[in-house]
Amino acid sequence: MGKVRTDRRLLTGALLLGLWGGSAQAEPLTVNWSELRADRPSSCSALLENYLTQPKCTQQAASARLLSRQYEKCAPGSAGLDGKTVRIAGYAHPLEFQFKDVKEFLLIPPLRQDCTHPPPPLPDQVISVRFPDGLDVNADPVWVTGVLRRERAKTHLATANYTLQATSVTQATIPEVSPTN
């Protein structure tokens, strides 16, 4: 009888230790925007470089509309981040003209500042976010934490090659959201 109790205590202790150790591993991985574009095919580099270096916003916007399917193929998203709990800083853009208690939004890096209406970022630079708690959106950047999935989400604003089920959204600072990250 004493041996069974001891075995149960050891098993319970090991289980609790495993759960405690597992929660430490659930710490989110802080990622930047360059990591989201890590798997871009080298065969697409000229096409993407041409798009990203367009000197005029209207030319870039026209290119985005005309070649959107090619850009989607050339910006597939990083397979290595699929299913990971991540933390990333960016700008929240609501899908509708609503800014209070927004439960779905796009998270994007900084856009061109020389355009009145900049074209959307490439699909591997857009994350479609669901946040059940709701967010009051303003012009400030945010940190979003949750499980990142490499799956396409098309909206009327942009195509996202990632979705994220957010567990928290907190304020970020502008230097934390660098366009080169």
Tab-separated table of C-alpha atoms in Angstrom:
chain	number	residue	atom	x	y	z
A	1	MET	CA	0.000	0.000	0.000
A	2	GLY	CA	2.846	2.406	0.887
A	3	LYS	CA	4.572	1.758	-2.426
A	4	VAL	CA	1.424	2.617	-4.445
A	5	ARG	CA	1.058	5.926	-2.572
A	6	THR	CA	4.714	6.776	-3.149
A	7	ASP	CA	4.414	5.912	-6.855
A	8	ARG	CA	1.315	8.111	-7.173
A	9	ARG	CA	3.082	10.981	-5.444
A	10	LEU	CA	6.089	10.635	-7.738
A	11	LEU	CA	3.821	10.470	-10.786
A	12	THR	CA	1.845	13.513	-9.625
A	13	GLY	CA	5.055	15.423	-8.914
A	14	ALA	CA	6.493	14.547	-12.316
A	15	LEU	CA	3.253	15.587	-14.014
A	16	LEU	CA	3.185	18.935	-12.184
A	17	LEU	CA	6.854	19.514	-12.968
A	18	GLY	CA	6.177	18.747	-16.633
A	19	LEU	CA	3.248	21.161	-16.721
A	20	TRP	CA	5.271	23.859	-14.986
A	21	GLY	CA	8.201	23.315	-17.327
A	22	GLY	CA	5.845	23.325	-20.329
A	23	SER	CA	4.438	26.707	-19.383
A	24	ALA	CA	7.941	28.151	-19.346
A	25	GLN	CA	8.383	26.889	-22.921
A	26	ALA	CA	5.144	28.651	-23.943
A	27	GLU	CA	6.939	31.995	-23.642
A	28	PRO	CA	6.235	33.823	-26.933
A	29	LEU	CA	8.968	34.113	-29.520
A	30	THR	CA	9.588	37.783	-30.371
A	31	VAL	CA	9.784	38.048	-34.169
A	32	ASN	CA	10.355	40.915	-36.555
A	33	TRP	CA	8.985	41.604	-40.024
A	34	SER	CA	12.129	40.377	-41.803
A	35	GLU	CA	11.631	36.908	-40.280
A	36	LEU	CA	8.173	36.739	-41.865
A	37	ARG	CA	9.714	37.101	-45.318
A	38	ALA	CA	12.535	34.573	-44.805
A	39	ASP	CA	11.168	31.993	-47.278
A	40	ARG	CA	10.875	34.234	-50.335
A	41	PRO	CA	12.107	32.298	-53.404
A	42	SER	CA	15.365	33.626	-54.859
A	43	SER	CA	13.794	33.409	-58.335
A	44	CYS	CA	11.465	36.251	-57.291
A	45	SER	CA	14.110	38.680	-56.095
A	46	ALA	CA	14.100	40.850	-59.263
A	47	LEU	CA	10.293	41.087	-59.340
A	48	LEU	CA	10.066	41.975	-55.650
A	49	GLU	CA	12.980	44.428	-55.827
A	50	ASN	CA	11.290	46.217	-58.737
A	51	TYR	CA	8.052	46.501	-56.727
A	52	LEU	CA	9.703	47.640	-53.502
A	53	THR	CA	11.888	50.299	-55.156
A	54	GLN	CA	9.235	51.972	-57.331
A	55	PRO	CA	9.990	55.701	-57.019
A	56	LYS	CA	6.362	56.740	-57.501
A	57	CYS	CA	3.472	55.537	-55.367
A	58	THR	CA	1.077	55.376	-58.328
A	59	GLN	CA	3.422	53.031	-60.213
A	60	GLN	CA	3.761	50.818	-57.152
A	61	ALA	CA	-0.020	50.750	-56.618
A	62	ALA	CA	-0.629	49.850	-60.289
A	63	SER	CA	1.981	47.116	-60.055
A	64	ALA	CA	0.318	45.775	-56.889
A	65	ARG	CA	-3.023	45.466	-58.705
A	66	LEU	CA	-1.657	44.020	-61.957
A	67	LEU	CA	0.794	41.529	-60.494
A	68	SER	CA	-0.957	40.615	-57.231
A	69	ARG	CA	-0.989	36.854	-57.952
A	70	GLN	CA	2.727	36.832	-58.754
A	71	TYR	CA	3.489	38.759	-55.574
A	72	GLU	CA	1.433	36.263	-53.567
A	73	LYS	CA	3.522	33.396	-54.975
A	74	CYS	CA	6.751	35.290	-54.341
A	75	ALA	CA	5.865	36.138	-50.735
A	76	PRO	CA	4.625	32.823	-49.295
A	77	GLY	CA	5.450	33.449	-45.632
A	78	SER	CA	7.865	31.605	-43.374
A	79	ALA	CA	7.010	27.945	-42.788
A	80	GLY	CA	9.271	27.854	-39.730
A	81	LEU	CA	6.966	30.192	-37.788
A	82	ASP	CA	3.744	28.297	-38.506
A	83	GLY	CA	2.019	27.278	-35.276
A	84	LYS	CA	4.426	29.178	-33.005
A	85	THR	CA	3.342	31.512	-30.242
A	86	VAL	CA	4.848	34.836	-31.274
A	87	ARG	CA	5.030	38.457	-30.223
A	88	ILE	CA	5.355	41.069	-32.996
A	89	ALA	CA	5.102	44.859	-33.142
A	90	GLY	CA	3.214	46.606	-35.927
A	91	TYR	CA	0.304	48.855	-36.800
A	92	ALA	CA	-3.313	47.737	-36.428
A	93	HIS	CA	-5.638	48.588	-39.312
A	94	PRO	CA	-9.322	47.793	-38.814
A	95	LEU	CA	-11.097	46.043	-41.677
A	96	GLU	CA	-14.125	48.301	-41.380
A	97	PHE	CA	-14.516	51.987	-40.560
A	98	GLN	CA	-14.667	51.233	-36.852
A	99	PHE	CA	-12.036	52.056	-34.244
A	100	LYS	CA	-13.583	50.974	-30.913
A	101	ASP	CA	-13.722	47.373	-29.723
A	102	VAL	CA	-12.199	46.052	-32.976
A	103	LYS	CA	-12.059	42.255	-32.916
A	104	GLU	CA	-10.493	41.711	-36.373
A	105	PHE	CA	-7.756	43.802	-37.938
A	106	LEU	CA	-4.671	43.639	-40.128
A	107	LEU	CA	-1.261	44.032	-38.520
A	108	ILE	CA	1.320	45.570	-40.846
A	109	PRO	CA	4.821	47.113	-40.697
A	110	PRO	CA	5.319	50.845	-41.334
A	111	LEU	CA	4.242	51.958	-44.820
A	112	ARG	CA	5.863	54.459	-47.180
A	113	GLN	CA	5.593	57.948	-45.764
A	114	ASP	CA	5.826	59.718	-49.131
A	115	CYS	CA	2.464	58.382	-50.373
A	116	THR	CA	-0.977	59.772	-49.653
A	117	HIS	CA	-2.437	56.281	-50.114
A	118	PRO	CA	0.430	53.772	-50.004
A	119	PRO	CA	-0.109	50.414	-51.713
A	120	PRO	CA	-0.567	47.429	-49.418
A	121	PRO	CA	2.495	45.565	-48.180
A	122	LEU	CA	3.373	42.236	-49.754
A	123	PRO	CA	1.292	39.304	-48.413
A	124	ASP	CA	4.099	37.991	-46.200
A	125	GLN	CA	4.112	41.389	-44.470
A	126	VAL	CA	0.434	41.312	-43.494
A	127	ILE	CA	-1.088	39.407	-40.574
A	128	SER	CA	-4.840	38.977	-40.256
A	129	VAL	CA	-5.523	39.172	-36.500
A	130	ARG	CA	-8.512	38.023	-34.468
A	131	PHE	CA	-8.645	39.453	-30.944
A	132	PRO	CA	-11.814	38.432	-29.057
A	133	ASP	CA	-11.212	40.992	-26.289
A	134	GLY	CA	-11.422	43.862	-28.783
A	135	LEU	CA	-8.974	46.704	-29.352
A	136	ASP	CA	-9.410	50.463	-29.576
A	137	VAL	CA	-7.382	51.297	-32.691
A	138	ASN	CA	-5.405	54.529	-33.013
A	139	ALA	CA	-2.269	55.566	-34.910
A	140	ASP	CA	0.102	54.099	-32.303
A	141	PRO	CA	1.923	50.806	-32.876
A	142	VAL	CA	1.047	47.714	-30.844
A	143	TRP	CA	2.619	44.458	-29.706
A	144	VAL	CA	0.422	41.484	-30.619
A	145	THR	CA	0.928	38.079	-29.000
A	146	GLY	CA	-0.700	34.829	-30.112
A	147	VAL	CA	-0.407	31.748	-32.284
A	148	LEU	CA	0.779	32.557	-35.812
A	149	ARG	CA	-0.454	30.419	-38.712
A	150	ARG	CA	0.812	30.519	-42.261
A	151	GLU	CA	-2.530	30.586	-44.010
A	152	ARG	CA	-3.907	33.005	-46.561
A	153	ALA	CA	-6.615	35.500	-45.637
A	154	LYS	CA	-7.976	37.804	-48.337
A	155	THR	CA	-9.665	41.052	-47.394
A	156	HIS	CA	-10.778	44.074	-49.387
A	157	LEU	CA	-7.710	45.923	-48.038
A	158	ALA	CA	-4.914	43.392	-48.581
A	159	THR	CA	-4.004	39.723	-48.838
A	160	ALA	CA	-2.410	38.308	-45.704
A	161	ASN	CA	-0.311	35.149	-45.771
A	162	TYR	CA	-0.570	34.866	-41.992
A	163	THR	CA	-3.358	34.684	-39.451
A	164	LEU	CA	-2.928	35.177	-35.733
A	165	GLN	CA	-5.311	34.391	-32.888
A	166	ALA	CA	-4.264	37.096	-30.434
A	167	THR	CA	-4.181	36.518	-26.695
A	168	SER	CA	-2.901	40.011	-25.899
A	169	VAL	CA	-2.422	43.375	-27.548
A	170	THR	CA	-0.332	46.031	-25.799
A	171	GLN	CA	1.101	49.416	-26.720
A	172	ALA	CA	4.454	49.539	-28.521
A	173	THR	CA	6.792	52.396	-29.355
A	174	ILE	CA	7.672	53.578	-32.846
A	175	PRO	CA	11.353	52.450	-32.634
A	176	GLU	CA	10.139	48.899	-31.872
A	177	VAL	CA	8.440	48.816	-35.296
A	178	SER	CA	11.324	49.515	-37.657
A	179	PRO	CA	10.675	49.269	-41.418
A	180	THR	CA	13.904	47.286	-41.811
A	181	ASN	CA	12.874	44.653	-39.244
